[in-house]
Coordinates of C-alpha atoms in Angstrom, one line a residue:
X1 CA 156.5 107.7 152.2
X2 CA 159.6 109.9 151.8
X3 CA 160.8 110.2 148.8
X4 CA 164.0 112.8 147.8
X5 CA 164.0 113.7 144.3
X6 CA 167.5 114.8 141.9
X7 CA 166.3 117.5 139.3
X8 CA 168.8 119.9 137.9
X9 CA 166.2 121.7 136.8
X10 CA 163.1 123.4 139.2
X11 CA 160.6 126.5 139.3
X12 CA 160.5 129.4 139.0
X13 CA 162.8 128.1 136.3
X14 CA 160.0 126.9 132.8
X15 CA 160.7 123.7 131.3
X16 CA 159.8 121.1 130.8
X17 CA 162.2 118.5 133.5
X18 CA 161.3 121.8 135.7
X19 CA 157.2 121.3 135.3
X20 CA 157.3 117.7 135.5
X21 CA 159.0 117.9 138.2
X22 CA 156.5 120.5 140.4
X23 CA 153.7 119.0 139.6
X24 CA 154.2 115.2 140.4
X25 CA 155.9 116.0 144.0
X26 CA 152.7 118.7 144.6
X27 CA 150.8 116.0 144.0
X28 CA 152.6 113.8 146.1
X29 CA 153.1 115.8 148.9
X30 CA 148.8 116.5 148.6
X31 CA 148.9 112.5 148.8
X32 CA 150.7 112.9 152.3
X33 CA 154.3 111.6 151.0
X34 CA 157.4 113.8 152.0
X35 CA 158.8 115.3 150.0
X36 CA 162.5 116.7 149.4
X37 CA 163.9 118.2 145.9
X38 CA 167.4 118.7 145.3
X39 CA 167.6 121.5 142.8
X40 CA 170.3 124.2 142.0
X41 CA 169.9 128.0 141.9
X42 CA 167.4 128.9 139.1
X43 CA 169.7 130.4 135.9
X44 CA 168.3 128.4 132.7
X45 CA 169.1 128.9 130.2
X46 CA 171.5 132.1 129.9
X47 CA 173.2 131.1 133.3
X48 CA 171.9 134.0 135.1
X49 CA 170.3 133.2 138.8
X50 CA 167.1 134.4 139.2
X51 CA 167.1 137.1 141.4
X52 CA 165.7 136.4 144.6
X53 CA 168.3 133.6 144.3
X54 CA 172.4 133.4 145.2
X55 CA 174.9 130.3 143.8
X56 CA 176.7 129.8 147.4
X57 CA 178.1 127.5 148.8
X58 CA 176.2 127.0 151.3
X59 CA 172.9 125.1 150.1
X60 CA 170.0 127.5 150.9
X61 CA 166.2 126.1 151.9
X62 CA 163.2 127.0 150.9
X63 CA 159.2 124.8 151.3
X64 CA 157.1 125.2 148.0
X65 CA 154.1 123.8 148.9
X66 CA 154.3 121.5 151.2
X67 CA 157.7 120.3 149.3
X68 CA 161.4 121.1 150.8
X69 CA 164.3 122.5 148.3
X70 CA 167.5 122.5 149.2
X71 CA 169.2 124.5 146.3
X72 CA 173.1 123.3 145.7
X73 CA 176.3 125.5 144.3
X74 CA 176.9 124.5 140.7
X75 CA 179.1 125.8 138.6
X76 CA 177.3 128.7 137.1
X77 CA 176.4 127.9 132.8
X78 CA 174.9 129.2 130.1
X79 CA 172.9 126.4 127.9
X80 CA 175.7 127.2 125.2
X81 CA 178.8 125.7 125.1
X82 CA 180.1 122.0 125.3
X83 CA 183.0 121.9 128.2
X84 CA 181.1 124.8 130.2
X85 CA 177.8 123.5 130.5
X86 CA 179.2 119.3 131.1
X87 CA 181.3 121.1 134.7
X88 CA 177.4 122.4 135.8
X89 CA 176.6 119.7 135.0
X90 CA 178.7 117.5 137.1
X91 CA 179.4 120.5 139.8
X92 CA 175.3 119.5 140.0
X93 CA 176.6 115.8 140.6
X94 CA 178.7 116.1 143.5
X95 CA 176.9 119.2 145.2
X96 CA 173.8 117.0 144.6
X97 CA 174.8 113.8 146.7
X98 CA 177.2 116.3 149.2
X99 CA 174.3 117.7 150.4
X100 CA 171.9 114.9 150.4
X101 CA 174.7 112.6 152.5
X102 CA 172.9 114.8 155.6
X103 CA 169.1 114.1 154.8
X104 CA 167.1 111.4 157.2
X105 CA 167.7 108.5 154.5
X106 CA 164.5 107.6 152.1
X107 CA 162.3 105.0 150.5
X108 CA 163.4 106.2 147.0
X109 CA 165.6 108.6 145.4
X110 CA 164.2 109.5 141.5
X111 CA 166.3 110.9 139.2
X112 CA 166.2 112.4 136.5
X113 CA 167.9 113.5 132.9
X114 CA 167.2 115.2 130.6
X115 CA 171.8 115.6 131.8
X116 CA 172.8 112.3 132.7
X117 CA 174.9 113.6 135.9
X118 CA 172.2 114.3 137.3
X119 CA 171.4 110.5 137.2
X120 CA 174.7 109.8 138.2
X121 CA 173.9 111.8 141.3
X122 CA 170.9 109.6 142.1
X123 CA 173.3 105.7 141.8
X124 CA 175.5 107.1 143.8
X125 CA 173.1 108.4 146.9
X126 CA 171.8 105.1 146.4
X127 CA 174.3 104.0 147.4
X128 CA 175.7 105.3 150.0
X129 CA 172.2 105.6 151.7
X130 CA 171.2 102.1 150.7
X131 CA 168.0 102.8 149.4
X132 CA 165.6 101.8 146.0
X133 CA 166.7 104.1 143.1
X134 CA 164.0 105.5 140.5
X135 CA 165.8 106.5 136.9
X136 CA 163.0 109.2 134.9
X137 CA 165.1 109.3 131.3
X138 CA 163.4 112.4 129.3
X139 CA 166.1 112.6 126.6
X140 CA 168.5 110.0 125.2
X141 CA 171.9 111.3 126.0
X142 CA 174.6 111.7 124.9
X143 CA 173.7 110.5 121.3
X144 CA 171.4 113.8 121.8
X145 CA 173.7 116.2 122.1
X146 CA 176.0 114.4 120.0
X147 CA 173.3 114.6 116.2
X148 CA 173.0 118.0 117.3
X149 CA 176.3 118.6 117.0
X150 CA 176.5 119.8 121.0
X151 CA 179.8 117.4 121.1
X152 CA 182.5 115.8 118.8
X153 CA 184.5 114.4 120.4
X154 CA 184.3 110.0 119.7
X155 CA 186.7 110.0 123.0
X156 CA 184.6 111.8 125.2
X157 CA 181.5 110.2 123.8
X158 CA 182.6 106.9 124.2
X159 CA 182.4 108.1 127.7
X160 CA 180.3 108.9 128.4
X161 CA 178.4 106.3 126.8
X162 CA 180.0 103.6 128.8
X163 CA 178.9 105.8 131.3
X164 CA 174.5 106.1 130.3
X165 CA 174.7 102.0 129.7
X166 CA 175.8 102.2 133.3
X167 CA 173.4 103.6 134.7
X168 CA 170.7 102.4 133.3
X169 CA 171.7 98.5 134.9
X170 CA 172.8 100.8 137.9
X171 CA 168.5 101.7 139.2
X172 CA 166.4 99.6 139.5
X173 CA 163.8 100.8 138.4
X174 CA 164.0 103.2 135.0
X175 CA 161.1 105.1 134.3
X176 CA 160.7 107.3 130.3
X177 CA 158.3 109.0 129.6
X178 CA 157.4 107.8 126.2
X179 CA 157.4 104.4 124.2
X180 CA 159.7 105.7 121.5
X181 CA 162.9 106.4 124.9
X182 CA 162.1 103.3 126.6
X183 CA 162.3 100.8 123.1
X184 CA 165.9 103.7 122.3
X185 CA 166.3 102.4 126.3
X186 CA 166.1 98.4 126.1
X187 CA 168.4 98.7 122.6
X188 CA 170.9 100.1 124.3
X189 CA 171.1 97.6 127.6
X190 CA 168.7 94.3 128.3
X191 CA 166.3 96.0 131.1
X192 CA 162.9 95.1 130.2
X193 CA 161.6 93.6 132.0
X194 CA 161.9 97.1 135.4
X195 CA 161.1 99.7 132.5
X196 CA 157.8 102.1 132.5
X197 CA 156.5 104.0 130.5
X198 CA 154.9 107.4 132.6
X199 CA 154.5 110.5 130.4
X200 CA 153.5 113.3 130.1
X201 CA 150.5 115.3 131.3
X202 CA 149.0 118.5 131.8
X203 CA 147.7 120.6 135.2
X204 CA 144.2 120.6 133.5
X205 CA 142.9 123.5 136.1
X206 CA 145.9 125.8 135.2
X207 CA 145.0 125.6 131.6
X208 CA 141.7 126.6 131.1
X209 CA 140.5 128.1 127.7
X210 CA 140.1 131.3 128.4
X211 CA 140.3 134.9 125.7
X212 CA 143.4 136.4 123.7
X213 CA 145.0 139.2 126.0
X214 CA 144.2 142.4 124.3
X215 CA 147.7 144.1 126.4
X216 CA 149.8 141.3 125.2
X217 CA 148.9 141.1 121.4
X218 CA 149.4 144.7 121.3
X219 CA 152.6 144.9 123.3
X220 CA 153.9 142.1 120.9
X221 CA 152.3 144.1 117.3
X222 CA 150.0 141.3 116.9
X223 CA 147.1 142.7 117.1
X224 CA 144.6 142.2 113.7
X225 CA 147.0 139.3 113.3
X226 CA 147.0 135.3 112.9
X227 CA 149.9 134.3 115.2
X228 CA 151.3 131.6 115.3
X229 CA 153.4 131.0 118.2
X230 CA 156.2 128.9 118.8
X231 CA 156.7 128.5 123.0
X232 CA 159.6 127.2 124.3
X233 CA 163.3 126.5 124.3
X234 CA 164.7 128.2 121.6
X235 CA 168.1 125.7 120.7
X236 CA 170.0 123.8 118.9
X237 CA 168.2 121.2 118.3
X238 CA 165.1 122.9 117.5
X239 CA 165.3 124.1 114.1
X240 CA 163.7 126.5 114.6
X241 CA 165.5 128.6 111.3
X242 CA 162.8 127.3 109.8
X243 CA 160.7 130.4 110.8
X244 CA 162.8 133.4 109.8
X245 CA 163.4 131.3 106.5
X246 CA 159.0 130.9 106.7
X247 CA 158.7 134.2 107.1
X248 CA 161.1 135.6 104.4
X249 CA 159.1 133.7 102.3
X250 CA 156.1 134.8 103.5
X251 CA 156.5 138.2 103.0
X252 CA 157.6 137.4 99.5
X253 CA 154.3 136.9 98.3
X254 CA 152.5 139.3 100.3
X255 CA 150.8 138.2 103.6
X256 CA 150.8 140.4 105.5
X257 CA 148.4 138.9 108.1
X258 CA 150.5 136.6 109.4
X259 CA 152.8 137.0 112.8
X260 CA 155.2 134.1 114.5
X261 CA 155.8 135.0 118.0
X262 CA 158.2 132.8 119.6
X263 CA 159.0 132.8 123.0
X264 CA 161.5 131.7 124.8
X265 CA 165.2 132.4 125.5
X266 CA 168.6 129.5 124.5
X267 CA 171.7 129.6 122.8
X268 CA 170.2 130.4 119.0
X269 CA 168.0 133.4 120.1
X270 CA 170.5 136.1 119.2
X271 CA 171.7 134.5 116.5
X272 CA 167.9 134.0 114.6
X273 CA 166.9 137.3 116.2
X274 CA 170.0 138.3 113.1
X275 CA 169.0 136.9 111.1
X276 CA 165.0 138.0 111.3
X277 CA 167.0 141.4 111.0
X278 CA 169.4 140.2 108.3
X279 CA 166.4 139.6 106.3
X280 CA 164.1 141.7 107.2
X281 CA 161.6 139.8 108.3
X282 CA 161.9 140.9 111.6
X283 CA 158.5 142.6 112.0
X284 CA 156.9 139.5 111.1
X285 CA 159.0 137.7 113.5
X286 CA 159.0 139.0 117.4
X287 CA 161.2 137.9 120.1
X288 CA 159.9 137.8 123.6
X289 CA 162.5 135.9 125.6
X290 CA 161.9 134.5 128.4
X291 CA 158.5 134.8 130.5
X292 CA 156.8 133.3 133.6
X293 CA 155.3 130.0 133.5
X294 CA 152.5 131.1 134.8
X295 CA 152.2 133.8 131.8
X296 CA 151.7 130.8 129.3
X297 CA 148.2 130.7 130.0
X298 CA 147.8 133.9 128.4
X299 CA 150.4 133.5 125.4
X300 CA 148.8 130.2 124.4
X301 CA 144.9 132.7 124.9
X302 CA 146.5 135.1 122.5
X303 CA 147.4 132.9 119.7
X304 CA 145.9 130.7 116.8
X305 CA 148.1 127.7 116.2
X306 CA 150.9 126.7 117.2
X307 CA 154.5 125.1 116.1
X308 CA 156.2 122.4 117.9
X309 CA 159.0 121.6 116.3
X310 CA 162.2 119.5 116.8
X311 CA 165.3 119.0 113.7
X312 CA 164.8 116.0 111.8
X313 CA 167.0 114.1 112.7
X314 CA 165.9 109.9 113.1
X315 CA 166.4 109.8 117.1
X316 CA 163.7 113.2 117.4
X317 CA 161.1 110.7 116.9
X318 CA 161.5 109.2 119.9
X319 CA 160.9 113.2 121.6
X320 CA 157.1 113.6 123.3
X321 CA 157.9 117.3 123.2
X322 CA 155.6 118.1 126.7
X323 CA 153.9 121.5 125.4
X324 CA 151.7 119.4 122.8
X325 CA 149.7 119.0 126.3
X326 CA 149.1 122.3 127.2
X327 CA 148.8 123.7 123.4
X328 CA 146.1 120.9 123.4
X329 CA 144.6 121.8 127.2
X330 CA 144.1 125.7 125.5
X331 CA 141.9 124.4 122.8
X332 CA 145.2 125.9 120.9
X333 CA 145.6 124.1 117.4
X334 CA 149.8 122.9 116.6
X335 CA 151.5 122.4 113.8
X336 CA 153.1 119.3 114.8
X337 CA 157.4 119.4 113.1
X338 CA 158.1 116.6 114.8
X339 CA 158.3 112.9 113.2
X340 CA 157.5 109.7 115.4
X341 CA 155.1 109.1 118.4
X342 CA 154.1 112.1 119.4
X343 CA 152.6 113.7 115.5
X344 CA 150.9 110.4 115.1
X345 CA 149.0 111.0 118.5
X346 CA 148.6 115.1 118.1
X347 CA 147.0 113.8 114.1
X348 CA 144.9 110.7 116.5
X349 CA 143.8 113.8 118.9
X350 CA 141.9 115.8 115.8
X351 CA 144.5 118.0 117.2
X352 CA 146.4 119.5 114.1
X353 CA 148.7 119.5 111.4
X354 CA 152.1 118.2 110.3
X355 CA 154.8 119.7 108.7
X356 CA 158.0 117.9 106.8
X357 CA 160.9 119.0 109.6
X358 CA 163.4 122.1 108.9
X359 CA 160.8 122.8 106.2
X360 CA 159.4 126.9 104.8
X361 CA 157.3 125.2 102.5
X362 CA 155.6 122.4 104.4
X363 CA 154.9 125.0 107.1
X364 CA 153.3 127.8 105.3
X365 CA 151.3 124.0 103.9
X366 CA 150.5 123.8 107.4
X367 CA 149.9 128.1 108.4
X368 CA 147.9 129.5 105.9
X369 CA 145.0 127.1 105.2
X370 CA 144.1 127.8 109.2
X371 CA 145.2 130.8 108.6
X372 CA 142.3 131.6 106.0
X373 CA 140.0 128.8 108.0
X374 CA 138.9 130.0 111.3
X375 CA 135.9 127.4 111.5
X376 CA 138.4 124.9 111.4
X377 CA 141.7 125.8 113.8
X378 CA 139.0 126.7 116.9
X379 CA 137.2 122.7 115.4
X380 CA 141.5 121.3 115.8
X381 CA 141.6 123.6 119.3
X382 CA 138.6 122.2 121.0
X383 CA 139.4 118.2 119.1
X384 CA 142.9 118.7 121.1
X385 CA 141.1 119.9 124.7
X386 CA 138.7 117.0 124.7
X387 CA 141.3 114.6 124.5
X388 CA 144.1 115.9 126.9
X389 CA 141.2 116.0 128.8
X390 CA 140.4 112.3 128.8
X391 CA 144.1 110.4 128.6
X392 CA 146.6 113.3 130.0
X393 CA 145.5 114.9 132.9
X394 CA 149.0 115.6 135.1
X395 CA 147.4 114.8 138.8
X396 CA 146.5 110.9 137.4
X397 CA 150.3 110.0 135.8
X398 CA 151.3 112.1 139.0
X399 CA 149.4 108.8 140.8
X400 CA 150.2 106.2 138.3
X401 CA 154.2 107.1 138.5
X402 CA 154.1 107.5 142.9
X403 CA 151.9 103.7 141.7
X404 CA 155.8 102.8 140.2
X405 CA 157.7 104.2 144.1
X406 CA 156.0 102.1 145.8
X407 CA 156.1 98.7 143.9
X408 CA 159.7 99.7 143.4
X409 CA 159.9 99.4 147.4
X410 CA 157.8 96.8 148.0
X411 CA 154.7 98.6 150.0
X412 CA 151.0 98.1 148.8
X413 CA 149.4 101.2 146.5
X414 CA 145.3 101.9 146.6
X415 CA 143.6 100.6 144.5
X416 CA 142.5 104.0 141.9
X417 CA 140.3 104.2 139.3
X418 CA 141.6 106.7 136.8
X419 CA 145.6 105.4 137.1
X420 CA 144.0 102.2 136.7
X421 CA 142.4 103.1 133.6
X422 CA 144.6 105.7 132.2
X423 CA 147.2 102.3 132.8
X424 CA 145.2 100.9 130.0
X425 CA 145.4 103.1 127.7
X426 CA 149.5 103.2 128.2
X427 CA 149.2 99.8 127.5
X428 CA 146.7 100.1 124.2
X429 CA 148.5 102.9 122.4
X430 CA 151.9 100.3 122.6

């Protein structure tokens, strides 16, 4: 097949949509398909174009592991502020559609959220190209930006909600990354018969358990400490002020053996750093800033436990953070501060412990027993690796989505035992 993929994010950006898109597309290329990705110059999350790239009106083309990557101009903006971000999203939609006009007609167009103007690029291009359209949903937008207070204008929200429903109806098929997302979609529009779930996973060949990296621990003053790491976007939805409050409680108790390490960047990173300094716990909470995807196995290996956290609002109970799969693959236990399906999955795997979102006392109740019991910590980590190996191999999941693309296009897909087994497991879990 000839596959055209619209994604606002793509490596060297290191967020979840960039990783999922790249790993799926690379697998499809390996299966013999022709894949083109239309994206923008890498700049997430701070709105500064990465070294070696340019944000120009003339599209730039490169090849990444057999994937043709076309980078189009956008109005570049940091991951903060509503109006500038919407301008960023809309400019991508316009530029991406224009770039698609010069390409050969694909068999199928895919567009991925988390922002739906990328989805609308897929809608428009599929109409212009007269081809099938598959919409991938990773976030319920604009509802997710409303619940964190990033957008409060009710008139604008109603317009965006109307566009959201029309986008769902325009898709020939919708792939959600979790059952919670699928349920949210069919609550809004009656598309259950053309909606499926292909969850996130992990490249097991890249995330292999290893010994802690001494240089990393020395650089961030983590030597001899029990390290609880948070890895990912440091944004409004993630509620990481809970870490600062937990560090204050640890300091008050006189526990100097536990450290927090926040790896990543986002809209509230600087604010959190200032809060840590003001509270006198900046030595207990290390901020590394953004790190390359290739460094994530090192970070995970150098952590004793990882925190996965979102604010405790109802909508976030539908989220399944992709970082849980990479963490489990590296034999690291999880402190799960996300409700719903994701938490149930981690507990089912025996790969971590639960905490109440936004509660610093609950965070300490989770982390202190792990710090005091290395055997339990190790057992949880081993159990997690076994679980993702059985259920969430990214290559198997990429094949499953590829089968969906074949079905949408009316093409026969060769039988694959791994895909069939994974589909059966997903059906049982649903």
